[in-house]
mmCIF file of C-alpha atoms in Angstrom:
data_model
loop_
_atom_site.group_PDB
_atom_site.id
_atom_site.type_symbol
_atom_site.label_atom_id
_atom_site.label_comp_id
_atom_site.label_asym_id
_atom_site.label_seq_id
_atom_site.Cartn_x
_atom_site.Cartn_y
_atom_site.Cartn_z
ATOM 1 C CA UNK A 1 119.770 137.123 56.004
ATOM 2 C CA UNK A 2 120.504 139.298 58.879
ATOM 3 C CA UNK A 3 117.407 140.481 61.161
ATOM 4 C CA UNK A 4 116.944 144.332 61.327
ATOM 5 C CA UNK A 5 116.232 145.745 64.880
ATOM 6 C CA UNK A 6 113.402 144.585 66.383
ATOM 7 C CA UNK A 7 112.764 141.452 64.873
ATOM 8 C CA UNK A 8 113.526 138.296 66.368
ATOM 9 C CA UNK A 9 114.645 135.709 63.909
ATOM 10 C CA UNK A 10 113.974 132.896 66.042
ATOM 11 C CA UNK A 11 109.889 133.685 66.007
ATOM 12 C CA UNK A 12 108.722 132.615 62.386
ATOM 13 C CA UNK A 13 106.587 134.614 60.496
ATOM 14 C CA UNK A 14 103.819 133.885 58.085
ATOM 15 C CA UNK A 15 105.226 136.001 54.930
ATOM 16 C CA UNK A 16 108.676 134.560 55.376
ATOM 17 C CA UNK A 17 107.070 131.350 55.159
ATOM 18 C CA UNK A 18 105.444 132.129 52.076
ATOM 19 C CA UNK A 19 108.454 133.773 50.831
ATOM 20 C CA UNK A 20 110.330 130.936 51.087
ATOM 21 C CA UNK A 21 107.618 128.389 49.172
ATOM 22 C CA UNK A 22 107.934 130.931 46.507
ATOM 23 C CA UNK A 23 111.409 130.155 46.443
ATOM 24 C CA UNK A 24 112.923 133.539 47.936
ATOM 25 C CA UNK A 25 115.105 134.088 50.097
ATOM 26 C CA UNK A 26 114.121 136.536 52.694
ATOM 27 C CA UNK A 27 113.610 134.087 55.644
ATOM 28 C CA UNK A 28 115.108 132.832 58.402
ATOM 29 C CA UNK A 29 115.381 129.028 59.938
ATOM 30 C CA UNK A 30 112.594 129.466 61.931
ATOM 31 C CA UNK A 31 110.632 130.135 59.047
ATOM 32 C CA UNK A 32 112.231 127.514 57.367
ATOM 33 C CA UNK A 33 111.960 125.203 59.689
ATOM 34 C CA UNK A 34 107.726 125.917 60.272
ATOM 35 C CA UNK A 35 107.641 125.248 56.443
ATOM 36 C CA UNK A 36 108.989 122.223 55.800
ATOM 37 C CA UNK A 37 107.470 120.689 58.476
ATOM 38 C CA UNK A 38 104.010 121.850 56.721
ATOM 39 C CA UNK A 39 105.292 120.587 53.784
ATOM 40 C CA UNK A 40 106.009 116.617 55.133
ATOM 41 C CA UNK A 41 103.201 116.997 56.675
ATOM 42 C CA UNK A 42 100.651 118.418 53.985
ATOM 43 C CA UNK A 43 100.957 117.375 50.765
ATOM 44 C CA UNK A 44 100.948 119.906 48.004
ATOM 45 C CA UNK A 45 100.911 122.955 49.795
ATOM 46 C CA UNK A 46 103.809 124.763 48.258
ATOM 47 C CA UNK A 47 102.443 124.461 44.478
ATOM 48 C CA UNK A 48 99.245 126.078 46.201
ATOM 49 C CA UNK A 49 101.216 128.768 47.792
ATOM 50 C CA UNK A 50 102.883 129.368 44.499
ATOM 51 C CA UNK A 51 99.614 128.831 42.198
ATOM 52 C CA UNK A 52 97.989 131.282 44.931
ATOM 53 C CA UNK A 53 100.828 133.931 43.525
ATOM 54 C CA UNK A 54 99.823 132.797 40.334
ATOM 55 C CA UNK A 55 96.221 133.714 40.364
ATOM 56 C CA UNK A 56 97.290 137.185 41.986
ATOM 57 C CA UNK A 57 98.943 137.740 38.436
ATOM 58 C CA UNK A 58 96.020 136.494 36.671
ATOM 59 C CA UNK A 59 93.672 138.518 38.494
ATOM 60 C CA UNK A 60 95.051 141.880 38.520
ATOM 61 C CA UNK A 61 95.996 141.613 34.327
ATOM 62 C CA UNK A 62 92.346 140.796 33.972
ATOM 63 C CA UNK A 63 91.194 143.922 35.880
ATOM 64 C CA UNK A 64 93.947 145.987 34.280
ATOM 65 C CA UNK A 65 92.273 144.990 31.227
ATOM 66 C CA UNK A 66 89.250 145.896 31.946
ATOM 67 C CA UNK A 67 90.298 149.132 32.811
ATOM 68 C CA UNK A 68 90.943 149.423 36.212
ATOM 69 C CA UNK A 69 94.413 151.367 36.723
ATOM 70 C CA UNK A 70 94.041 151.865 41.134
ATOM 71 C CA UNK A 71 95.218 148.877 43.547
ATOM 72 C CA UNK A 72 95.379 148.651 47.517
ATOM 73 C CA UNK A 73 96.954 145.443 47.889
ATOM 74 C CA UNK A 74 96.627 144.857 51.516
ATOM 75 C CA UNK A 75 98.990 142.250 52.966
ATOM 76 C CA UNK A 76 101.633 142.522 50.559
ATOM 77 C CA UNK A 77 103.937 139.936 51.562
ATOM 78 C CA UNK A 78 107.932 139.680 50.612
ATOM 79 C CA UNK A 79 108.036 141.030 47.101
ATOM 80 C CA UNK A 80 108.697 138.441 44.919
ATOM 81 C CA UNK A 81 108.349 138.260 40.533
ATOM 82 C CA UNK A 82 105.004 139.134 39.438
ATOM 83 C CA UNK A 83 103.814 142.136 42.125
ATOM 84 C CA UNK A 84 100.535 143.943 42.176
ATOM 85 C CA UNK A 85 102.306 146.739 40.287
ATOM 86 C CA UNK A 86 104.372 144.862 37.596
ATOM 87 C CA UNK A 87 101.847 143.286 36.487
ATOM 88 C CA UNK A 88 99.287 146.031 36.184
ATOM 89 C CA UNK A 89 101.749 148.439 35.152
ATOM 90 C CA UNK A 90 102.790 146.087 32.397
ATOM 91 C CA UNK A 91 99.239 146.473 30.825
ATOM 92 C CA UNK A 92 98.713 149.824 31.829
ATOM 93 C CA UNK A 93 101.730 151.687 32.270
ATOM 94 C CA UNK A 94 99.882 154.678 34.514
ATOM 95 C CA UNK A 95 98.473 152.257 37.445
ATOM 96 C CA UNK A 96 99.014 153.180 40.662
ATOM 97 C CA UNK A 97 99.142 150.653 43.494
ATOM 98 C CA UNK A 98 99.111 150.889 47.573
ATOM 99 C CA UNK A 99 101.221 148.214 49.801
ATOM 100 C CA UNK A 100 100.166 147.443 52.494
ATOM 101 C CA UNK A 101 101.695 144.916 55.556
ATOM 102 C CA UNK A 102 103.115 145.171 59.180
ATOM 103 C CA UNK A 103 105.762 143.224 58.651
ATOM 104 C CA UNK A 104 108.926 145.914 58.827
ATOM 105 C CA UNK A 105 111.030 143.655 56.646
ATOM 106 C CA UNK A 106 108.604 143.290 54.066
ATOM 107 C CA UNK A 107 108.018 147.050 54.202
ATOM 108 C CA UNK A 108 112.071 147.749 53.992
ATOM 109 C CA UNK A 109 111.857 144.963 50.930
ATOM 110 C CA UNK A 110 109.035 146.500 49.497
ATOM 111 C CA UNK A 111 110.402 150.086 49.479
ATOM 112 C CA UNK A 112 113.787 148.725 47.950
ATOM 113 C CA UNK A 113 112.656 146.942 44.846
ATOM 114 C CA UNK A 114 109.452 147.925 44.234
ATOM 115 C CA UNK A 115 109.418 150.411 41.753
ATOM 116 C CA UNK A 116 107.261 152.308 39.314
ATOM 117 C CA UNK A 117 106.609 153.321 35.818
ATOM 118 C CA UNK A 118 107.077 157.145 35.624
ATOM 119 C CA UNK A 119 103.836 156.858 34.306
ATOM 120 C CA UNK A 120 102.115 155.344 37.404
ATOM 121 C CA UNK A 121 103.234 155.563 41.339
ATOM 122 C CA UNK A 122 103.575 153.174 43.804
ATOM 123 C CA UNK A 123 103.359 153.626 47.688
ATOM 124 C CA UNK A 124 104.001 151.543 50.890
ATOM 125 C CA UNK A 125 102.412 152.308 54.264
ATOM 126 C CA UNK A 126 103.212 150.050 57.201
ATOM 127 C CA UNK A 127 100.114 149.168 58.897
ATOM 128 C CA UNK A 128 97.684 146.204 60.036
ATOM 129 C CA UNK A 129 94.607 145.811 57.955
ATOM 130 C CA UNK A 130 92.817 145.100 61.127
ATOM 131 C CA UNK A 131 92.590 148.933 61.263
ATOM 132 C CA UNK A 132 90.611 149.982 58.044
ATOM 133 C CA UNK A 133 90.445 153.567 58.934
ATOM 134 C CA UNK A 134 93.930 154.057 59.389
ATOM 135 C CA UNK A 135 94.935 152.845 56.323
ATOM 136 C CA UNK A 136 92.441 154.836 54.157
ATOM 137 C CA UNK A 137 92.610 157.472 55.891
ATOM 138 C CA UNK A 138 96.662 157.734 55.494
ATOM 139 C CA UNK A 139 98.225 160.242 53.311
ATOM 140 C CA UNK A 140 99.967 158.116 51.563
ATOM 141 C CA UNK A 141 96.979 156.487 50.459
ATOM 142 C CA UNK A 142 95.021 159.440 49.703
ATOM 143 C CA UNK A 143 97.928 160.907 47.421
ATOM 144 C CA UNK A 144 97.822 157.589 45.988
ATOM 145 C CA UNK A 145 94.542 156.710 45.083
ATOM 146 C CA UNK A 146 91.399 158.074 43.753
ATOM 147 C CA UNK A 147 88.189 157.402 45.767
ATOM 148 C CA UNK A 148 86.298 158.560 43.143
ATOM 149 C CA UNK A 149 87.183 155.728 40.433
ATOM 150 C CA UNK A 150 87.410 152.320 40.577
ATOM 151 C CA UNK A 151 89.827 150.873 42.818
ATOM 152 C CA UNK A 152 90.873 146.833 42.936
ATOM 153 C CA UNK A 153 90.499 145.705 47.057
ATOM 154 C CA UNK A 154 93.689 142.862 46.745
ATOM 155 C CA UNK A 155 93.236 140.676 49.887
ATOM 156 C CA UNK A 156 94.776 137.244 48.743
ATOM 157 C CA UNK A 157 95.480 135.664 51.403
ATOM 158 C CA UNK A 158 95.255 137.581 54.139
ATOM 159 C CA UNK A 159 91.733 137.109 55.933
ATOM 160 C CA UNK A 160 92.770 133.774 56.753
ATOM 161 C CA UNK A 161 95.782 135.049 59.125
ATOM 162 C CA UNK A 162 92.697 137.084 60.609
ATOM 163 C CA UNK A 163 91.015 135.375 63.565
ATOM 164 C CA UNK A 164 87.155 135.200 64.199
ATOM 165 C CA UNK A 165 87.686 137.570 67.335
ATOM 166 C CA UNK A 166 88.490 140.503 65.031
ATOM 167 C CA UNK A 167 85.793 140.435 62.378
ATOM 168 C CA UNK A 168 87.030 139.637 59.000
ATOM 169 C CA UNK A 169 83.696 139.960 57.493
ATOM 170 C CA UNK A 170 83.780 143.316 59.322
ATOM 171 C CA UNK A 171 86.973 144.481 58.242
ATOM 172 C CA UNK A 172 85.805 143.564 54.341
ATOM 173 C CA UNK A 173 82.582 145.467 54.562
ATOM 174 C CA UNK A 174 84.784 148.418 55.803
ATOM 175 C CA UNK A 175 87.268 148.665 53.325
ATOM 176 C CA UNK A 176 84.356 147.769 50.603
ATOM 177 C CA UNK A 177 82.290 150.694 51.626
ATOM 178 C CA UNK A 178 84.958 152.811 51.037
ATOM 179 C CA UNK A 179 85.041 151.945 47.540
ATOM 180 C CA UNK A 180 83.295 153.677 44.265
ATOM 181 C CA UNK A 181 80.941 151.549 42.520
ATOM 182 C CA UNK A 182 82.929 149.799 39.829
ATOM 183 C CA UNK A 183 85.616 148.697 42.009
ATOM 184 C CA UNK A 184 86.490 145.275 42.661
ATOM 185 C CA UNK A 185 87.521 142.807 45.512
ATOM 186 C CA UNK A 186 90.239 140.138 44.600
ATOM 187 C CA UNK A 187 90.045 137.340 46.986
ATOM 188 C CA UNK A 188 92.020 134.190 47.962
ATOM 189 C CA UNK A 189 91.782 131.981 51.059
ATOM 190 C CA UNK A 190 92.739 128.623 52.649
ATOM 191 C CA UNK A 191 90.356 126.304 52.797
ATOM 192 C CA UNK A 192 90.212 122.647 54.086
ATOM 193 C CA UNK A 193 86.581 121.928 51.588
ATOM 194 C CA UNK A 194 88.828 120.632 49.006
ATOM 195 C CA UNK A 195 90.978 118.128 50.630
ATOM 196 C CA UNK A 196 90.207 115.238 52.003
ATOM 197 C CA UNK A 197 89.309 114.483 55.725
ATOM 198 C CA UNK A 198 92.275 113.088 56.541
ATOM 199 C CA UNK A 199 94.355 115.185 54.557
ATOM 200 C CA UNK A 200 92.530 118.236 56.334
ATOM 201 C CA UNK A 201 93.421 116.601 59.812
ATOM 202 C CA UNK A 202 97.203 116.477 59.037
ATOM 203 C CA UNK A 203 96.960 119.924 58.151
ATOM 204 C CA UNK A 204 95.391 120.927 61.700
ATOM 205 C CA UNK A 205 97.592 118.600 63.543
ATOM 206 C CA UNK A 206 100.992 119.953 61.665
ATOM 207 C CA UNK A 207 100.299 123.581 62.212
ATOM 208 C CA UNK A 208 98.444 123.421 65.876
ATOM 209 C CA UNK A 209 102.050 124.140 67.377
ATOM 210 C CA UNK A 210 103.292 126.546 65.118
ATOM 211 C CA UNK A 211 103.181 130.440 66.129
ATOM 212 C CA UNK A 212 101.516 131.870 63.446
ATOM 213 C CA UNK A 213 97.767 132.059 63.245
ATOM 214 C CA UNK A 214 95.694 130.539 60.271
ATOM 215 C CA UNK A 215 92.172 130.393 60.413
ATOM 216 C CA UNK A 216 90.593 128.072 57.117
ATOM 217 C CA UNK A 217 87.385 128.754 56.315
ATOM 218 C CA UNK A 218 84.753 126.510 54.462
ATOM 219 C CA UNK A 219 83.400 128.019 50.952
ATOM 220 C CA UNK A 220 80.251 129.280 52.384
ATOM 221 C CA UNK A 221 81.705 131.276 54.939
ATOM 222 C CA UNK A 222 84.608 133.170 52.684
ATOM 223 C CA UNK A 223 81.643 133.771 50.001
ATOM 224 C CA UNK A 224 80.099 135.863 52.194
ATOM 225 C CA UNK A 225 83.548 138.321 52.278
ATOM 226 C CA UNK A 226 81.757 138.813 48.728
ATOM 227 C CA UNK A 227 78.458 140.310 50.037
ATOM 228 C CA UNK A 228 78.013 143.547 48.124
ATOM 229 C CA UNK A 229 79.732 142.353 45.126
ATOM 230 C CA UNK A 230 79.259 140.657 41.899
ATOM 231 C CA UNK A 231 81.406 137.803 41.740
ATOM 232 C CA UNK A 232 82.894 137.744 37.975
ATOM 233 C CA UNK A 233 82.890 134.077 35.898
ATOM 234 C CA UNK A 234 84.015 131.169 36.914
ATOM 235 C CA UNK A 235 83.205 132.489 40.808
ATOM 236 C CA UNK A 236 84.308 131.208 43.999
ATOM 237 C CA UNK A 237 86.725 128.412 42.906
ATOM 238 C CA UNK A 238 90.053 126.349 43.669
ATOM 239 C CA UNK A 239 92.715 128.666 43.403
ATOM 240 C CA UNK A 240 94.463 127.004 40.308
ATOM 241 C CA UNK A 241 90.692 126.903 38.649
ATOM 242 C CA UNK A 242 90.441 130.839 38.421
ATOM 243 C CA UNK A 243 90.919 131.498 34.977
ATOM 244 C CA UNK A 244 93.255 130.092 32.679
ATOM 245 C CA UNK A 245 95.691 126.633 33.785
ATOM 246 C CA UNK A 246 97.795 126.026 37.158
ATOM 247 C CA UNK A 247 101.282 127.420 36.990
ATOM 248 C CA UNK A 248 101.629 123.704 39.121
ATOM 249 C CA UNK A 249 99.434 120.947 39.005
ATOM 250 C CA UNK A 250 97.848 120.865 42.283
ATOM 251 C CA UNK A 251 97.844 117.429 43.737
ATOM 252 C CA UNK A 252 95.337 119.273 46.528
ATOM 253 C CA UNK A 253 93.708 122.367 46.083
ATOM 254 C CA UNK A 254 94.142 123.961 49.600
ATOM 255 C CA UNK A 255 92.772 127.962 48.441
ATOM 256 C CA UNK A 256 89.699 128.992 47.184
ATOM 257 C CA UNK A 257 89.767 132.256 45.048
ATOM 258 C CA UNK A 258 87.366 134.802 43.194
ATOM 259 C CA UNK A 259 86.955 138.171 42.031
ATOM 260 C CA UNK A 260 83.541 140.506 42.368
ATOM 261 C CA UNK A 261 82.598 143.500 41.351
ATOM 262 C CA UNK A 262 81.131 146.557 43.222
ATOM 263 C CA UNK A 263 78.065 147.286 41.011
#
């Protein structure tokens, strides 16, 4: 893959790293590079990136089947099969969904092949979610979305490329409070609590070097993203736990995930 202006290929980049454990191909050897080295040096964490995807499926059918037809999926990430809006718009042909990243190549991705229903509409804004007011205040969002009825908050993984410094409990409680009661935050984030100590040391010692930022956080601090909320059955669990089977078996659970409710 060529690099459009203004991005260096040689500086890797977390969604190109994901994109490439999801086995696509919009990534460069930098970013290939960073991930196999994670991979020797944590075991399983490709299947969790890819179960991760997994439960973003699972979650947003169950909401769309509970009725909810509005999405701002912040974070978007490489497009890849099984998007916030195929999946909802498969169920409910007149859901509308928001991307949102500040990665210009996912953006120019996103714009290209994701497409939607005539039914429903899709938008992409290019923006950083570290600046809540921007991004509900944009037109594109406005146009988009409904304030007044029940929107899905997507944020799989994302808070955990958010450092301490900037708030991520913050920047939840911000977006949240923009929300109608009835809406719902769907959740994913890496943790170490389900790995072993040593395990969780690799982990630390194989990405200290790398440049790209990943904060994991223990349980008890990513339940509290869920203050506010009703967390829906089974709760805050492994990733590959959250309704229904693993698309992998997970020889270490490296994400927790949930889903709550705005009552």
């Amino acid at each position: 893959m060529s690099a459009p202006h203004g991005i260096n290929p040689n500086i890797p980049h977390s969604a190109r790293v994901y994109d490439y454990w999801l086995g696509g191909k919009d990534n460069f050897e930098a970013d290939r590079r960073v991930a196999e080295q994670t991979m020797a040096a944590v075991p399983g964490i490709r299947e969790s990136a890819r179960n991760n995807r997994a439960f973003l499926g699972r979650a947003v059918r169950h909401l769309a089947r509970l009725g909810v037809r509005q999405f701002l999926d912040l974070g978007t990430g490489i497009p890849s099969q099984g998007n916030t809006h195929e999946v909802a718009q498969a169920e409910a042909p007149d859901s509308r969904v928001v991307y949102v990243d500040n990665d210009p190549i996912v953006m120019a991705h996103a714009r290209a092949l994701l497409t939607s229903t005539p039914e429903g509409r899709t938008a992409y804004i290019e923006a950083d979610v570290r600046e809540p007011r921007t991004i509900l205040e944009h037109p594109d969002v406005l146009g988009t979305l409904d304030f007044d009825q029940p929107i899905a908050l997507v944020m799989v993984a994302i808070l955990m490329h958010i450092s301490d410094d900037d708030d991520p409990g913050g920047l939840v409680k911000a977006y949240a409070q923009a929300l109608p009661p009835g809406s719902f935050l769907v959740l994913s984030h890496l943790t170490l609590d389900l790995v072993s100590k040593e395990t969780a040391e690799d982990y630390l010692e194989a990405t200290r070097p790398q440049a790209m930022h990943r904060t994991p956080r223990t349980g008890e601090q990513i339940a509290r993203y869920f203050d506010g909320f009703e967390l829906v059955e089974p709760g805050l669990v492994a990733v590959s736990e959250w309704h229904d089977t693993p698309l992998f078996p997970d020889p270490a659970a490296w994400m927790y995930a949930g889903v709550g409710r705005k009552p």
